Coordinates of C-alpha atoms in Angstrom, one line a residue:
M46 CA -0.4 4.1 63.8
N47 CA 2.1 4.1 66.4
P48 CA 2.6 8.0 67.4
L49 CA 6.0 7.2 68.5
Y50 CA 7.2 6.3 64.7
A51 CA 4.7 8.1 62.6
G52 CA 5.8 11.8 63.3
M53 CA 9.7 10.5 63.5
G54 CA 11.8 11.6 60.6
T55 CA 14.7 9.6 59.0
T56 CA 17.9 9.1 61.4
I57 CA 20.2 11.7 60.3
F58 CA 22.8 9.1 59.9
E59 CA 20.7 7.8 56.9
A60 CA 19.6 11.1 56.0
M61 CA 23.3 12.8 55.4
S62 CA 24.8 9.7 53.8
A63 CA 22.1 9.9 51.3
R64 CA 22.9 13.4 50.6
A65 CA 26.6 12.0 50.3
R66 CA 25.2 9.8 47.4
E67 CA 23.0 12.3 45.8
T68 CA 25.7 15.1 45.5
G69 CA 28.8 13.0 45.3
A70 CA 30.2 14.6 48.5
I71 CA 32.9 12.8 50.8
N72 CA 30.7 11.4 53.4
L73 CA 32.6 11.9 56.9
G74 CA 29.3 11.7 58.5
Q75 CA 28.2 8.2 58.9
G76 CA 30.5 6.2 61.0
F77 CA 32.1 3.4 59.0
A78 CA 35.6 2.6 58.1
D79 CA 37.1 2.3 54.5
G80 CA 38.8 -0.9 53.7
R81 CA 37.7 -4.5 54.1
G82 CA 38.4 -5.0 57.6
P83 CA 40.3 -8.4 58.7
E84 CA 40.7 -10.7 55.7
P85 CA 40.6 -14.3 58.3
V86 CA 37.2 -12.9 59.6
L87 CA 36.1 -12.7 55.9
Q88 CA 37.5 -16.0 54.8
A89 CA 35.9 -17.6 57.6
A90 CA 32.7 -16.2 57.3
A91 CA 32.5 -17.1 53.8
R92 CA 33.6 -20.7 54.4
A93 CA 31.0 -21.1 56.9
L94 CA 28.4 -20.2 54.4
L95 CA 29.5 -22.8 52.2
T96 CA 30.6 -25.6 54.5
K97 CA 28.4 -25.0 57.5
S98 CA 24.7 -25.2 58.6
N99 CA 22.9 -22.0 57.2
Q100 CA 19.5 -23.1 59.2
Y101 CA 18.6 -21.5 62.6
P102 CA 21.5 -21.4 65.1
P103 CA 20.6 -21.6 68.7
M104 CA 18.8 -18.4 69.8
P105 CA 21.3 -17.1 72.3
G106 CA 23.9 -17.6 69.4
L107 CA 26.7 -20.4 68.7
P108 CA 28.4 -21.7 71.5
E109 CA 31.4 -21.2 69.8
L110 CA 30.9 -17.2 69.7
R111 CA 29.6 -17.1 73.1
Q112 CA 32.6 -18.7 74.6
A113 CA 34.8 -16.5 72.5
V114 CA 33.2 -13.3 73.7
A115 CA 34.2 -14.4 76.8
D116 CA 37.6 -15.2 76.4
H117 CA 38.0 -11.9 74.7
Y118 CA 36.9 -10.0 77.7
A119 CA 38.9 -12.3 80.2
R120 CA 42.2 -11.6 78.1
H121 CA 41.4 -7.9 77.3
Q122 CA 39.4 -6.7 80.1
G123 CA 40.2 -9.2 83.2
L124 CA 36.6 -10.2 83.4
N125 CA 35.6 -13.4 84.5
L126 CA 32.3 -14.3 82.0
S127 CA 31.2 -17.5 81.2
A128 CA 29.6 -18.5 78.0
E129 CA 26.3 -18.5 79.6
E130 CA 26.2 -14.7 80.4
V131 CA 26.6 -13.7 76.8
I132 CA 24.1 -13.6 74.4
V133 CA 24.4 -12.9 70.6
T134 CA 22.5 -10.5 69.2
S135 CA 21.7 -8.8 65.6
G136 CA 24.0 -5.7 66.4
A137 CA 24.4 -3.6 69.1
T138 CA 21.1 -1.4 68.6
E139 CA 19.1 -5.0 69.0
A140 CA 21.3 -5.5 71.8
L141 CA 19.9 -2.4 73.1
A142 CA 16.4 -3.2 72.5
A143 CA 16.5 -6.4 74.2
A144 CA 17.9 -4.8 77.5
I145 CA 15.6 -1.8 77.5
F146 CA 12.4 -4.4 77.2
T147 CA 14.0 -6.7 79.4
I148 CA 14.1 -4.3 82.2
V149 CA 12.0 -1.2 81.5
S150 CA 8.5 -1.4 82.7
P151 CA 5.8 1.1 82.2
G152 CA 6.1 4.3 84.2
D153 CA 9.8 3.4 84.9
E154 CA 12.3 6.2 84.6
V155 CA 15.7 5.6 82.7
I156 CA 18.7 8.1 82.9
C157 CA 20.3 9.0 79.8
F158 CA 23.2 11.4 79.0
P159 CA 22.8 13.8 75.9
P160 CA 24.3 14.1 73.5
L161 CA 23.2 10.2 73.0
Y162 CA 22.6 7.7 70.2
D163 CA 19.6 8.6 68.8
A164 CA 18.1 5.2 69.4
Y165 CA 17.7 5.1 73.1
A166 CA 14.9 7.4 74.1
P167 CA 12.8 6.1 71.5
L168 CA 13.4 2.4 72.5
I169 CA 12.6 3.5 76.2
R170 CA 9.2 5.1 75.2
Q171 CA 8.4 2.0 73.4
A172 CA 8.8 -0.1 76.5
G173 CA 6.4 2.5 78.2
G174 CA 9.4 4.0 80.1
V175 CA 10.3 7.6 80.6
P176 CA 13.8 8.9 79.3
V177 CA 15.3 11.3 82.1
F178 CA 18.1 13.7 80.5
V179 CA 21.4 14.6 82.3
R180 CA 22.7 17.1 79.6
L181 CA 26.7 17.1 78.8
Q182 CA 28.3 20.2 78.0
P183 CA 31.4 21.0 75.5
P184 CA 34.3 20.8 75.7
E185 CA 34.7 18.3 78.4
W186 CA 31.3 16.6 78.2
R187 CA 31.3 15.4 81.6
I188 CA 28.6 14.0 83.9
D189 CA 27.7 16.5 86.7
P190 CA 27.4 14.7 90.1
A191 CA 24.8 17.3 91.5
A192 CA 22.7 17.0 88.0
L193 CA 22.9 13.3 88.1
A194 CA 21.5 13.1 91.9
E195 CA 18.9 15.4 91.1
A196 CA 17.7 13.3 88.0
V197 CA 17.0 10.1 90.3
T198 CA 13.6 9.6 91.7
S199 CA 11.8 6.7 93.5
R200 CA 11.0 5.6 89.9
T201 CA 14.2 5.4 88.3
R202 CA 14.8 2.1 87.2
A203 CA 18.3 2.3 85.1
L204 CA 20.8 4.3 83.2
I205 CA 22.4 3.9 80.0
L206 CA 26.3 4.9 79.9
N207 CA 27.8 4.9 76.5
N208 CA 31.4 4.9 77.1
P209 CA 33.7 5.6 75.0
L210 CA 30.9 8.0 74.1
N211 CA 29.7 9.1 70.6
P212 CA 29.4 11.8 69.8
T213 CA 31.8 13.5 72.0
A214 CA 34.8 10.8 71.3
T215 CA 35.1 11.1 75.3
M216 CA 36.3 8.1 77.6
S217 CA 35.0 8.0 81.2
S218 CA 37.8 8.0 83.9
A219 CA 38.2 5.3 86.5
G220 CA 37.1 7.7 89.0
E221 CA 33.9 8.7 87.1
L222 CA 33.1 5.0 86.4
A223 CA 33.5 4.3 90.6
A224 CA 31.3 7.3 91.1
I225 CA 28.6 5.9 88.7
A226 CA 28.8 2.4 90.1
D227 CA 28.3 3.8 93.6
F228 CA 25.3 5.8 92.4
C229 CA 24.0 2.5 90.8
V230 CA 24.5 0.4 94.0
A231 CA 22.8 3.5 96.0
H232 CA 20.1 3.4 94.3
D233 CA 19.4 0.0 93.1
L234 CA 19.9 0.8 89.3
I235 CA 20.6 -1.1 86.5
A236 CA 23.7 0.0 84.1
I237 CA 23.2 -0.8 80.4
C238 CA 26.4 -0.1 79.2
D239 CA 27.0 0.8 75.4
E240 CA 30.6 -0.1 75.1
V241 CA 30.5 -0.7 71.4
W242 CA 33.8 1.5 71.0
E243 CA 35.8 -0.3 74.0
H244 CA 38.6 -1.1 71.4
V245 CA 38.9 2.0 69.4
T246 CA 40.9 4.1 71.8
F247 CA 43.7 6.1 71.6
D248 CA 46.9 7.6 73.0
G249 CA 47.8 4.4 75.1
A250 CA 44.2 4.7 77.0
R251 CA 42.4 1.3 77.6
H252 CA 38.9 1.0 78.2
L253 CA 37.4 0.2 81.7
P254 CA 34.2 -1.9 81.7
L255 CA 31.5 -0.8 84.3
I256 CA 30.5 -4.3 84.9
G257 CA 33.9 -4.5 86.5
F258 CA 33.7 -2.1 89.3
P259 CA 32.4 -3.1 92.8
G260 CA 28.8 -3.7 93.4
M261 CA 28.2 -3.9 89.0
R262 CA 28.7 -7.6 88.5
E263 CA 24.7 -8.7 89.2
R264 CA 23.2 -5.3 87.8
T265 CA 24.9 -4.4 84.5
V266 CA 24.3 -5.2 81.1
K267 CA 27.6 -4.8 78.6
I268 CA 26.9 -4.4 75.2
G269 CA 29.4 -5.1 72.5
S270 CA 29.8 -5.0 69.1
A271 CA 32.0 -6.8 66.4
G272 CA 30.9 -4.2 63.6
K273 CA 33.0 -1.7 65.7
I274 CA 36.0 -4.0 66.8
F275 CA 36.7 -5.5 63.2
A276 CA 35.6 -2.0 61.5
L277 CA 32.9 -4.4 59.6
T278 CA 29.8 -2.5 60.5
G279 CA 27.6 -4.2 57.9
F280 CA 27.9 -7.5 59.9
K281 CA 25.6 -6.7 62.4
V282 CA 26.9 -8.8 65.2
G283 CA 26.7 -7.8 68.5
W284 CA 26.1 -9.3 72.1
M285 CA 25.0 -8.7 75.7
C286 CA 27.0 -9.9 78.9
A287 CA 25.2 -10.1 82.1
A288 CA 25.0 -12.1 85.0
P289 CA 23.1 -15.5 84.4
P290 CA 19.9 -14.4 86.1
L291 CA 19.3 -11.4 84.0
A292 CA 21.3 -13.0 80.8
R293 CA 18.3 -15.5 80.9
L294 CA 15.5 -12.5 80.9
L295 CA 17.4 -10.9 77.7
A296 CA 17.3 -13.9 76.0
K297 CA 13.5 -14.0 76.2
A298 CA 13.4 -10.2 74.8
H299 CA 15.9 -11.4 71.9
Q300 CA 13.8 -14.0 70.8
F301 CA 11.3 -12.0 70.1
L302 CA 13.0 -9.3 68.3
T303 CA 15.5 -11.2 65.4
F304 CA 15.5 -14.4 67.3
T305 CA 19.1 -15.4 65.9
T306 CA 21.7 -13.8 63.7
P307 CA 23.3 -15.3 60.5
P308 CA 25.7 -18.4 61.8
N309 CA 28.2 -17.8 58.7
L310 CA 28.6 -14.4 60.3
Q311 CA 29.0 -15.6 64.1
W312 CA 31.4 -18.0 62.8
G313 CA 33.5 -15.3 61.4
V314 CA 33.2 -13.1 64.4
A315 CA 34.4 -16.2 66.8
E316 CA 37.3 -16.6 64.4
G317 CA 38.3 -12.9 64.6
L318 CA 37.9 -12.6 68.6
A319 CA 40.3 -15.6 68.7
T320 CA 43.2 -14.5 66.2
Q321 CA 42.9 -10.9 65.4
D322 CA 44.0 -8.9 68.5
D323 CA 47.1 -7.9 66.5
W324 CA 44.6 -6.6 63.4
V325 CA 42.8 -4.5 66.7
Q326 CA 45.8 -2.9 67.8
A327 CA 47.1 -2.4 64.1
A328 CA 43.7 -0.8 63.1
R329 CA 43.8 1.5 66.5
H330 CA 47.1 3.2 65.4
G331 CA 45.8 3.4 62.2
F332 CA 42.3 5.3 63.1
Q333 CA 44.8 7.3 65.4
A334 CA 46.8 8.4 62.8
G335 CA 43.6 9.3 60.7
R336 CA 42.1 11.4 63.8
D337 CA 45.6 13.2 63.7
R338 CA 45.7 13.8 60.0
L339 CA 42.2 15.4 60.0
K340 CA 42.6 17.5 63.0
A341 CA 45.8 18.9 61.5
G342 CA 44.0 20.0 58.3
L343 CA 40.9 20.9 60.0
E344 CA 43.2 23.2 62.4
A345 CA 44.9 24.6 58.9
A346 CA 41.6 26.0 57.7
G347 CA 41.1 27.6 61.0
L348 CA 39.1 25.4 62.8
V349 CA 39.1 24.5 66.6
A350 CA 39.0 20.6 67.1
L351 CA 37.9 19.3 70.2
P352 CA 39.7 16.2 71.9
S353 CA 39.0 12.9 70.4
A354 CA 40.2 10.2 72.9
A355 CA 38.2 7.0 71.3
T356 CA 35.7 6.4 68.6
Y357 CA 35.8 6.9 65.1
F358 CA 34.9 10.8 65.5
L359 CA 36.5 14.3 65.7
S360 CA 34.4 17.2 66.8
V361 CA 35.1 21.1 65.6
D362 CA 33.6 23.8 68.0
L363 CA 32.2 26.3 65.7
A364 CA 31.8 29.2 68.2
A365 CA 35.5 28.8 69.1
S366 CA 36.5 28.6 65.5
G367 CA 34.9 32.0 64.7
I368 CA 31.7 30.5 62.9
A369 CA 28.6 32.3 63.6
L370 CA 26.5 29.7 61.9
G371 CA 24.6 26.9 63.8
D372 CA 25.6 23.3 63.2
V373 CA 22.7 22.4 60.6
A374 CA 23.5 25.5 58.8
F375 CA 27.1 24.7 58.5
C376 CA 26.6 21.1 57.5
K377 CA 24.3 22.6 55.0
R378 CA 27.1 24.9 53.7
L379 CA 29.7 22.3 54.0
I380 CA 27.9 19.6 51.7
E381 CA 27.8 22.4 48.8
A382 CA 31.7 22.5 49.5
G383 CA 31.7 18.7 48.8
V384 CA 32.1 17.4 52.2
V385 CA 29.4 15.6 54.5
A386 CA 29.5 15.7 58.5
I387 CA 27.0 15.6 61.4
P388 CA 25.4 18.2 63.4
V389 CA 25.9 17.4 66.9
S390 CA 22.4 19.0 67.6
A391 CA 20.8 15.9 66.0
F392 CA 22.0 13.7 69.4
Y393 CA 20.1 15.9 71.5
P394 CA 16.3 15.3 72.2
D395 CA 15.9 18.7 73.3
E396 CA 17.7 22.1 74.3
P397 CA 20.6 21.0 71.9
V398 CA 24.0 22.4 71.7
T399 CA 24.1 23.9 68.3
S400 CA 27.8 24.9 68.2
V401 CA 29.3 21.5 67.4
V402 CA 30.0 19.5 64.2
R403 CA 31.3 15.8 64.0
F404 CA 33.5 14.6 61.7
C405 CA 34.3 10.6 60.8
F406 CA 38.2 10.2 60.4
V407 CA 38.4 6.4 59.6
K408 CA 38.9 6.9 55.9
E409 CA 42.0 6.6 53.5
Q410 CA 44.5 9.2 53.6
S411 CA 43.8 10.5 50.1
T412 CA 39.9 10.5 50.8
L413 CA 40.7 12.8 53.9
D414 CA 43.3 14.9 52.2
T415 CA 40.7 15.5 49.3
A416 CA 38.0 16.4 52.3
I417 CA 40.6 18.8 53.9
E418 CA 41.4 20.7 50.6
R419 CA 37.6 21.3 50.2
I420 CA 37.3 22.6 53.3
V421 CA 40.4 24.9 53.2
A422 CA 39.3 26.0 49.8
A423 CA 35.5 26.8 51.2
R424 CA 36.6 28.3 54.6
A425 CA 35.3 31.6 53.9
A426 CA 31.8 30.5 53.1
L427 CA 31.5 28.6 56.0
S428 CA 31.4 31.6 58.5

């Protein structure tokens, strides 16, 4: 058996969601929203299932969806992508796999920034590469330029940047992105940009794509997710955007992973990208209200919440809250109180930060209120 997977446990998200199902606890762990998402997207996907072809669509994706992605980014981020530069994938994780398998050869090093999405390191290792970790520390979670400079070697091939960043709910500033762009150009690196949270930003902030910075147009893979844009995580429709020479190579890796993505879901996403800008904006405001509601409730329980500039998540600093428990022990106690959260240590491959716990706030108000009531009632037992 492949030793990479033989000794690997179940992902923390599935494990904690399973505990929620087993115990009846409120699941503020895994990142999915309550609600149905935009009805026009669902209706378009349903119509396509009944009225359009259900045979293999083109391997790179439906032309209509590839063009819709390009048009969407022109409208929202000022990018001049063509449909040829968009490859549709079965979710963003498949896009990550295709990008890593395309770019990374055995022995290549890839810089990553823990805490990080748990798929990055296994995919790099499966490609024969070596993940090199530049750790981020709370509460700012910012990249240390000196640590980044120290991490690069003659074998460094790429870096993976998740912006906005899950689990920390932070966004890179224009200055930080410019510095990363300069770093990539100086060291001839490819940037794999996991930007699935690009539309889930708060307080008037707007996402800036690294591919738009000087020198990055030809050396960036921009990864997006319809599941995050439309709060339809089960659709598993994502994409990779890159300059044509790189996009053609990405497509070759994609063809031997999932090959293609259900056509009716592609039609639904194309409809959404073309018509649902107002829904996306309203959803952003609704999610921000959920963030603020949960933050107020956690603070009423005496917990110190860290800033949340984007994503579905809000974290609590246990040490600052006067709680001596580590994040894993805290989450176990919290399940007993009827609420599931995620220990942020699960996002570190080694030497984890163990004093931060992540909560998902994109839930109905009544769900958040009940979760807050349970946390407040159990506060003494959580110390």
